[in-house]
Amino acid sequence: LLFTFVLLSLLLNALSLKTGPSSTLFTGGYKANPSAVTTLAKSCKLTPATFGFPSKSGIAIGSKPKHRAWGGETEPPIQNKALPNVDMKTIDPWVTFEEMAECPSFKNADDDLKQAIFVSLAGGQRYLDRQRCEQSISKWTGENGKFDEAGFERALKDGRIDLAQGWAVFLVLTVGFASCIVAPTSPAPKAIEAFIDSLAQQIL
């Protein structure tokens, strides 16, 4: 547990990948004031259009955005991909953090607050698709359809965990495989083999 805590702390503090064209680092807004994040979320109208989607729903494509750690940072949005037999003008687009940040509800907010909102919706994904957006919004609302603070905080926590876990696994495997090359007789290869086997058992 201590190793995991240290690893994630270093990861969040040292992460150097960009969110996109800007020089801002995407950390899920972990430095944001929690009450300020909740206040910003509470002020939003809970519809996909608030977060950058067209008001009219388009055709949903089965493909989902990748996690930032596993190709998401270089993946083009679905609307920029050439899909066979599909009119790309009719599909639901994927929304980037930058696009959401320019929406009226968030334009004047601090960057950390906007990152916290985005990660609560998209988790570790580089893009936000409409289905995930709608699922996340449903977590923000109670039975009466109004904003539920506890539900939003759970969604925010889950999103940050998803972001951190993806990068943590990527970092462990990258460092582990590198150590196998540098020191092939070290215990790392066996540990990585056991880790991969455990993942395979969970997936298969």
PDB file of C-alpha atoms in Angstrom:
ATOM      1  CA  LEU A   1       0.000   0.000   0.000  1.00  0.00           C
ATOM      2  CA  LEU A   2       2.831   2.385   0.820  1.00  0.00           C
ATOM      3  CA  PHE A   3       4.489   1.634  -2.522  1.00  0.00           C
ATOM      4  CA  THR A   4       1.225   2.322  -4.347  1.00  0.00           C
ATOM      5  CA  PHE A   5       0.739   5.621  -2.499  1.00  0.00           C
ATOM      6  CA  VAL A   6       4.291   6.779  -3.260  1.00  0.00           C
ATOM      7  CA  LEU A   7       3.996   5.677  -6.888  1.00  0.00           C
ATOM      8  CA  LEU A   8       0.753   7.528  -7.467  1.00  0.00           C
ATOM      9  CA  SER A   9       2.023  10.626  -5.658  1.00  0.00           C
ATOM     10  CA  LEU A  10       5.129  10.742  -7.834  1.00  0.00           C
ATOM     11  CA  LEU A  11       3.029  10.086 -10.891  1.00  0.00           C
ATOM     12  CA  LEU A  12       0.599  12.921 -10.244  1.00  0.00           C
ATOM     13  CA  ASN A  13       3.370  15.375  -9.353  1.00  0.00           C
ATOM     14  CA  ALA A  14       5.724  14.479 -12.183  1.00  0.00           C
ATOM     15  CA  LEU A  15       3.313  13.718 -15.022  1.00  0.00           C
ATOM     16  CA  SER A  16       4.608  15.657 -18.010  1.00  0.00           C
ATOM     17  CA  LEU A  17       2.205  14.800 -20.832  1.00  0.00           C
ATOM     18  CA  LYS A  18       0.127  17.650 -22.208  1.00  0.00           C
ATOM     19  CA  THR A  19      -3.633  17.809 -22.459  1.00  0.00           C
ATOM     20  CA  GLY A  20      -3.388  18.973 -26.063  1.00  0.00           C
ATOM     21  CA  PRO A  21      -2.250  22.134 -27.838  1.00  0.00           C
ATOM     22  CA  SER A  22      -1.855  24.005 -24.540  1.00  0.00           C
ATOM     23  CA  SER A  23       1.051  23.559 -22.147  1.00  0.00           C
ATOM     24  CA  THR A  24      -1.258  22.615 -19.274  1.00  0.00           C
ATOM     25  CA  LEU A  25      -0.624  19.211 -17.700  1.00  0.00           C
ATOM     26  CA  PHE A  26      -3.643  17.006 -17.115  1.00  0.00           C
ATOM     27  CA  THR A  27      -3.637  15.692 -13.539  1.00  0.00           C
ATOM     28  CA  GLY A  28      -7.378  15.487 -12.992  1.00  0.00           C
ATOM     29  CA  GLY A  29      -7.314  18.736 -11.036  1.00  0.00           C
ATOM     30  CA  TYR A  30      -6.038  17.003  -7.912  1.00  0.00           C
ATOM     31  CA  LYS A  31      -4.837  20.345  -6.501  1.00  0.00           C
ATOM     32  CA  ALA A  32      -8.257  21.963  -6.886  1.00  0.00           C
ATOM     33  CA  ASN A  33     -10.173  23.070  -3.806  1.00  0.00           C
ATOM     34  CA  PRO A  34     -12.833  20.355  -3.242  1.00  0.00           C
ATOM     35  CA  SER A  35     -15.588  22.777  -2.221  1.00  0.00           C
ATOM     36  CA  ALA A  36     -14.859  24.990  -5.242  1.00  0.00           C
ATOM     37  CA  VAL A  37     -15.082  21.981  -7.564  1.00  0.00           C
ATOM     38  CA  THR A  38     -18.425  20.962  -6.068  1.00  0.00           C
ATOM     39  CA  THR A  39     -19.729  24.525  -6.335  1.00  0.00           C
ATOM     40  CA  LEU A  40     -18.756  24.677 -10.018  1.00  0.00           C
ATOM     41  CA  ALA A  41     -20.393  21.327 -10.735  1.00  0.00           C
ATOM     42  CA  LYS A  42     -23.535  22.355  -8.876  1.00  0.00           C
ATOM     43  CA  SER A  43     -23.844  25.502 -11.006  1.00  0.00           C
ATOM     44  CA  CYS A  44     -23.909  23.493 -14.255  1.00  0.00           C
ATOM     45  CA  LYS A  45     -26.999  22.593 -16.197  1.00  0.00           C
ATOM     46  CA  LEU A  46     -26.765  18.799 -16.275  1.00  0.00           C
ATOM     47  CA  THR A  47     -27.043  18.125 -20.003  1.00  0.00           C
ATOM     48  CA  PRO A  48     -24.419  16.921 -22.518  1.00  0.00           C
ATOM     49  CA  ALA A  49     -24.632  20.315 -24.279  1.00  0.00           C
ATOM     50  CA  THR A  50     -23.181  21.958 -21.140  1.00  0.00           C
ATOM     51  CA  PHE A  51     -19.980  19.971 -21.647  1.00  0.00           C
ATOM     52  CA  GLY A  52     -19.497  20.639 -25.363  1.00  0.00           C
ATOM     53  CA  PHE A  53     -21.785  18.242 -27.213  1.00  0.00           C
ATOM     54  CA  PRO A  54     -24.235  19.338 -29.906  1.00  0.00           C
ATOM     55  CA  SER A  55     -27.708  19.832 -28.448  1.00  0.00           C
ATOM     56  CA  LYS A  56     -29.082  17.237 -30.858  1.00  0.00           C
ATOM     57  CA  SER A  57     -27.812  13.697 -30.390  1.00  0.00           C
ATOM     58  CA  GLY A  58     -26.114  12.101 -33.391  1.00  0.00           C
ATOM     59  CA  ILE A  59     -25.360   8.514 -34.352  1.00  0.00           C
ATOM     60  CA  ALA A  60     -23.473   6.651 -31.629  1.00  0.00           C
ATOM     61  CA  ILE A  61     -20.383   4.753 -32.802  1.00  0.00           C
ATOM     62  CA  GLY A  62     -19.391   1.643 -30.869  1.00  0.00           C
ATOM     63  CA  SER A  63     -15.743   2.718 -30.609  1.00  0.00           C
ATOM     64  CA  LYS A  64     -14.748   4.240 -27.266  1.00  0.00           C
ATOM     65  CA  PRO A  65     -11.902   6.674 -26.465  1.00  0.00           C
ATOM     66  CA  LYS A  66      -8.681   5.116 -25.185  1.00  0.00           C
ATOM     67  CA  HIS A  67      -7.134   5.781 -21.794  1.00  0.00           C
ATOM     68  CA  ARG A  68      -4.525   8.539 -21.872  1.00  0.00           C
ATOM     69  CA  ALA A  69      -1.801   6.083 -20.832  1.00  0.00           C
ATOM     70  CA  TRP A  70      -2.647   3.536 -23.524  1.00  0.00           C
ATOM     71  CA  GLY A  71      -2.639   5.494 -26.757  1.00  0.00           C
ATOM     72  CA  GLY A  72      -5.244   8.081 -25.849  1.00  0.00           C
ATOM     73  CA  GLU A  73      -2.845  11.021 -25.985  1.00  0.00           C
ATOM     74  CA  THR A  74      -2.130  10.436 -29.677  1.00  0.00           C
ATOM     75  CA  GLU A  75      -5.508   9.062 -30.730  1.00  0.00           C
ATOM     76  CA  PRO A  76      -7.533  11.324 -33.065  1.00  0.00           C
ATOM     77  CA  PRO A  77     -11.140  12.036 -32.061  1.00  0.00           C
ATOM     78  CA  ILE A  78     -13.793   9.841 -33.657  1.00  0.00           C
ATOM     79  CA  GLN A  79     -15.005  12.701 -35.870  1.00  0.00           C
ATOM     80  CA  ASN A  80     -11.523  12.924 -37.455  1.00  0.00           C
ATOM     81  CA  LYS A  81     -11.306   9.229 -38.242  1.00  0.00           C
ATOM     82  CA  ALA A  82     -12.229   7.793 -41.634  1.00  0.00           C
ATOM     83  CA  LEU A  83     -14.858   5.150 -40.909  1.00  0.00           C
ATOM     84  CA  PRO A  84     -16.235   3.036 -43.791  1.00  0.00           C
ATOM     85  CA  ASN A  85     -19.887   3.535 -44.752  1.00  0.00           C
ATOM     86  CA  VAL A  86     -20.375   6.276 -42.152  1.00  0.00           C
ATOM     87  CA  ASP A  87     -21.283   9.910 -42.756  1.00  0.00           C
ATOM     88  CA  MET A  88     -18.947  11.512 -40.209  1.00  0.00           C
ATOM     89  CA  LYS A  89     -21.134  14.625 -40.089  1.00  0.00           C
ATOM     90  CA  THR A  90     -23.955  12.632 -38.484  1.00  0.00           C
ATOM     91  CA  ILE A  91     -22.072  10.955 -35.628  1.00  0.00           C
ATOM     92  CA  ASP A  92     -21.745  12.057 -32.033  1.00  0.00           C
ATOM     93  CA  PRO A  93     -18.315  13.716 -31.672  1.00  0.00           C
ATOM     94  CA  TRP A  94     -15.825  13.123 -28.897  1.00  0.00           C
ATOM     95  CA  VAL A  95     -15.195  16.208 -26.769  1.00  0.00           C
ATOM     96  CA  THR A  96     -11.718  17.200 -25.610  1.00  0.00           C
ATOM     97  CA  PHE A  97     -10.834  18.847 -22.321  1.00  0.00           C
ATOM     98  CA  GLU A  98      -9.975  22.034 -24.201  1.00  0.00           C
ATOM     99  CA  GLU A  99     -13.378  22.113 -25.885  1.00  0.00           C
ATOM    100  CA  MET A 100     -15.216  21.592 -22.617  1.00  0.00           C
ATOM    101  CA  ALA A 101     -13.054  24.254 -20.954  1.00  0.00           C
ATOM    102  CA  GLU A 102     -14.253  26.835 -23.487  1.00  0.00           C
ATOM    103  CA  CYS A 103     -17.938  26.183 -22.778  1.00  0.00           C
ATOM    104  CA  PRO A 104     -19.755  29.086 -21.044  1.00  0.00           C
ATOM    105  CA  SER A 105     -20.150  27.229 -17.738  1.00  0.00           C
ATOM    106  CA  PHE A 106     -16.382  26.767 -17.362  1.00  0.00           C
ATOM    107  CA  LYS A 107     -14.679  29.473 -19.419  1.00  0.00           C
ATOM    108  CA  ASN A 108     -13.854  31.700 -16.429  1.00  0.00           C
ATOM    109  CA  ALA A 109     -12.997  28.890 -13.999  1.00  0.00           C
ATOM    110  CA  ASP A 110      -9.476  27.974 -12.884  1.00  0.00           C
ATOM    111  CA  ASP A 111      -7.818  25.237 -14.922  1.00  0.00           C
ATOM    112  CA  ASP A 112      -7.626  22.817 -11.968  1.00  0.00           C
ATOM    113  CA  LEU A 113     -11.375  23.151 -11.432  1.00  0.00           C
ATOM    114  CA  LYS A 114     -12.064  22.439 -15.100  1.00  0.00           C
ATOM    115  CA  GLN A 115      -9.762  19.414 -15.026  1.00  0.00           C
ATOM    116  CA  ALA A 116     -11.620  18.062 -11.995  1.00  0.00           C
ATOM    117  CA  ILE A 117     -14.938  18.398 -13.817  1.00  0.00           C
ATOM    118  CA  PHE A 118     -13.576  16.693 -16.923  1.00  0.00           C
ATOM    119  CA  VAL A 119     -12.015  13.762 -15.060  1.00  0.00           C
ATOM    120  CA  SER A 120     -15.272  13.215 -13.153  1.00  0.00           C
ATOM    121  CA  LEU A 121     -16.945  12.746 -16.546  1.00  0.00           C
ATOM    122  CA  ALA A 122     -14.270  11.034 -18.652  1.00  0.00           C
ATOM    123  CA  GLY A 123     -12.051   9.318 -16.098  1.00  0.00           C
ATOM    124  CA  GLY A 124      -8.718   8.456 -17.684  1.00  0.00           C
ATOM    125  CA  GLN A 125      -9.976   8.877 -21.243  1.00  0.00           C
ATOM    126  CA  ARG A 126      -8.426  11.565 -23.446  1.00  0.00           C
ATOM    127  CA  TYR A 127     -11.856  12.298 -24.904  1.00  0.00           C
ATOM    128  CA  LEU A 128     -15.401  12.341 -23.576  1.00  0.00           C
ATOM    129  CA  ASP A 129     -18.065  10.515 -25.576  1.00  0.00           C
ATOM    130  CA  ARG A 130     -21.769  11.273 -25.171  1.00  0.00           C
ATOM    131  CA  GLN A 131     -22.685   7.910 -23.638  1.00  0.00           C
ATOM    132  CA  ARG A 132     -20.069   8.227 -20.927  1.00  0.00           C
ATOM    133  CA  CYS A 133     -21.067  11.845 -20.365  1.00  0.00           C
ATOM    134  CA  GLU A 134     -24.697  10.842 -19.843  1.00  0.00           C
ATOM    135  CA  GLN A 135     -23.694   7.995 -17.518  1.00  0.00           C
ATOM    136  CA  SER A 136     -21.538  10.361 -15.457  1.00  0.00           C
ATOM    137  CA  ILE A 137     -24.296  12.976 -15.280  1.00  0.00           C
ATOM    138  CA  SER A 138     -26.638  10.302 -13.929  1.00  0.00           C
ATOM    139  CA  LYS A 139     -24.166   9.746 -11.079  1.00  0.00           C
ATOM    140  CA  TRP A 140     -24.296  13.464 -10.263  1.00  0.00           C
ATOM    141  CA  THR A 141     -28.061  13.421  -9.800  1.00  0.00           C
ATOM    142  CA  GLY A 142     -30.271  12.003  -7.072  1.00  0.00           C
ATOM    143  CA  GLU A 143     -33.651  10.342  -7.411  1.00  0.00           C
ATOM    144  CA  ASN A 144     -35.299  13.746  -7.730  1.00  0.00           C
ATOM    145  CA  GLY A 145     -33.143  14.590 -10.754  1.00  0.00           C
ATOM    146  CA  LYS A 146     -31.334  17.384  -8.923  1.00  0.00           C
ATOM    147  CA  PHE A 147     -27.617  17.728  -8.235  1.00  0.00           C
ATOM    148  CA  ASP A 148     -26.398  15.227  -5.629  1.00  0.00           C
ATOM    149  CA  GLU A 149     -23.178  16.331  -3.948  1.00  0.00           C
ATOM    150  CA  ALA A 150     -22.246  12.874  -2.666  1.00  0.00           C
ATOM    151  CA  GLY A 151     -22.874  11.358  -6.095  1.00  0.00           C
ATOM    152  CA  PHE A 152     -20.676  13.950  -7.772  1.00  0.00           C
ATOM    153  CA  GLU A 153     -17.869  13.406  -5.269  1.00  0.00           C
ATOM    154  CA  ARG A 154     -17.998   9.653  -5.921  1.00  0.00           C
ATOM    155  CA  ALA A 155     -17.839  10.262  -9.676  1.00  0.00           C
ATOM    156  CA  LEU A 156     -14.860  12.583  -9.184  1.00  0.00           C
ATOM    157  CA  LYS A 157     -13.061  10.045  -7.000  1.00  0.00           C
ATOM    158  CA  ASP A 158     -13.743   7.224  -9.474  1.00  0.00           C
ATOM    159  CA  GLY A 159     -12.514   9.353 -12.377  1.00  0.00           C
ATOM    160  CA  ARG A 160      -9.259  10.232 -10.640  1.00  0.00           C
ATOM    161  CA  ILE A 161      -8.682   6.600  -9.654  1.00  0.00           C
ATOM    162  CA  ASP A 162      -9.229   5.515 -13.266  1.00  0.00           C
ATOM    163  CA  LEU A 163      -6.756   8.163 -14.478  1.00  0.00           C
ATOM    164  CA  ALA A 164      -4.114   7.262 -11.878  1.00  0.00           C
ATOM    165  CA  GLN A 165      -4.469   3.488 -12.188  1.00  0.00           C
ATOM    166  CA  GLY A 166      -3.996   3.564 -15.948  1.00  0.00           C
ATOM    167  CA  TRP A 167      -0.796   5.581 -15.633  1.00  0.00           C
ATOM    168  CA  ALA A 168       0.408   3.506 -12.671  1.00  0.00           C
ATOM    169  CA  VAL A 169       0.071   0.218 -14.581  1.00  0.00           C
ATOM    170  CA  PHE A 170       1.751   1.776 -17.616  1.00  0.00           C
ATOM    171  CA  LEU A 171       4.622   3.094 -15.472  1.00  0.00           C
ATOM    172  CA  VAL A 172       5.111  -0.189 -13.587  1.00  0.00           C
ATOM    173  CA  LEU A 173       5.207  -2.224 -16.784  1.00  0.00           C
ATOM    174  CA  THR A 174       7.495   0.252 -18.562  1.00  0.00           C
ATOM    175  CA  VAL A 175       9.983   0.425 -15.699  1.00  0.00           C
ATOM    176  CA  GLY A 176       9.691  -3.310 -15.124  1.00  0.00           C
ATOM    177  CA  PHE A 177      10.430  -4.277 -18.709  1.00  0.00           C
ATOM    178  CA  ALA A 178      13.317  -1.830 -18.799  1.00  0.00           C
ATOM    179  CA  SER A 179      14.779  -3.454 -15.674  1.00  0.00           C
ATOM    180  CA  CYS A 180      14.450  -6.865 -17.345  1.00  0.00           C
ATOM    181  CA  ILE A 181      16.688  -5.653 -20.162  1.00  0.00           C
ATOM    182  CA  VAL A 182      19.210  -3.952 -17.888  1.00  0.00           C
ATOM    183  CA  ALA A 183      19.256  -6.699 -15.232  1.00  0.00           C
ATOM    184  CA  PRO A 184      17.708  -9.881 -16.648  1.00  0.00           C
ATOM    185  CA  THR A 185      18.601 -11.923 -13.544  1.00  0.00           C
ATOM    186  CA  SER A 186      16.711  -9.601 -11.172  1.00  0.00           C
ATOM    187  CA  PRO A 187      13.387 -10.666  -9.563  1.00  0.00           C
ATOM    188  CA  ALA A 188      11.515  -8.141 -11.743  1.00  0.00           C
ATOM    189  CA  PRO A 189      10.813 -10.505 -14.695  1.00  0.00           C
ATOM    190  CA  LYS A 190       9.074 -13.036 -12.449  1.00  0.00           C
ATOM    191  CA  ALA A 191       7.105 -10.290 -10.720  1.00  0.00           C
ATOM    192  CA  ILE A 192       5.969  -8.847 -14.064  1.00  0.00           C
ATOM    193  CA  GLU A 193       5.046 -12.309 -15.333  1.00  0.00           C
ATOM    194  CA  ALA A 194       2.904 -12.901 -12.245  1.00  0.00           C
ATOM    195  CA  PHE A 195       1.310  -9.450 -12.627  1.00  0.00           C
ATOM    196  CA  ILE A 196       0.417 -10.081 -16.281  1.00  0.00           C
ATOM    197  CA  ASP A 197      -0.982 -13.535 -15.421  1.00  0.00           C
ATOM    198  CA  SER A 198      -3.216 -11.995 -12.761  1.00  0.00           C
ATOM    199  CA  LEU A 199      -4.491  -9.404 -15.249  1.00  0.00           C
ATOM    200  CA  ALA A 200      -5.159 -12.101 -17.828  1.00  0.00           C
ATOM    201  CA  GLN A 201      -7.182 -14.131 -15.328  1.00  0.00           C
ATOM    202  CA  GLN A 202      -9.343 -11.102 -14.592  1.00  0.00           C
ATOM    203  CA  ILE A 203      -9.899 -10.258 -18.261  1.00  0.00           C
ATOM    204  CA  LEU A 204     -10.314 -13.733 -19.812  1.00  0.00           C
TER     205      LEU A 204
END
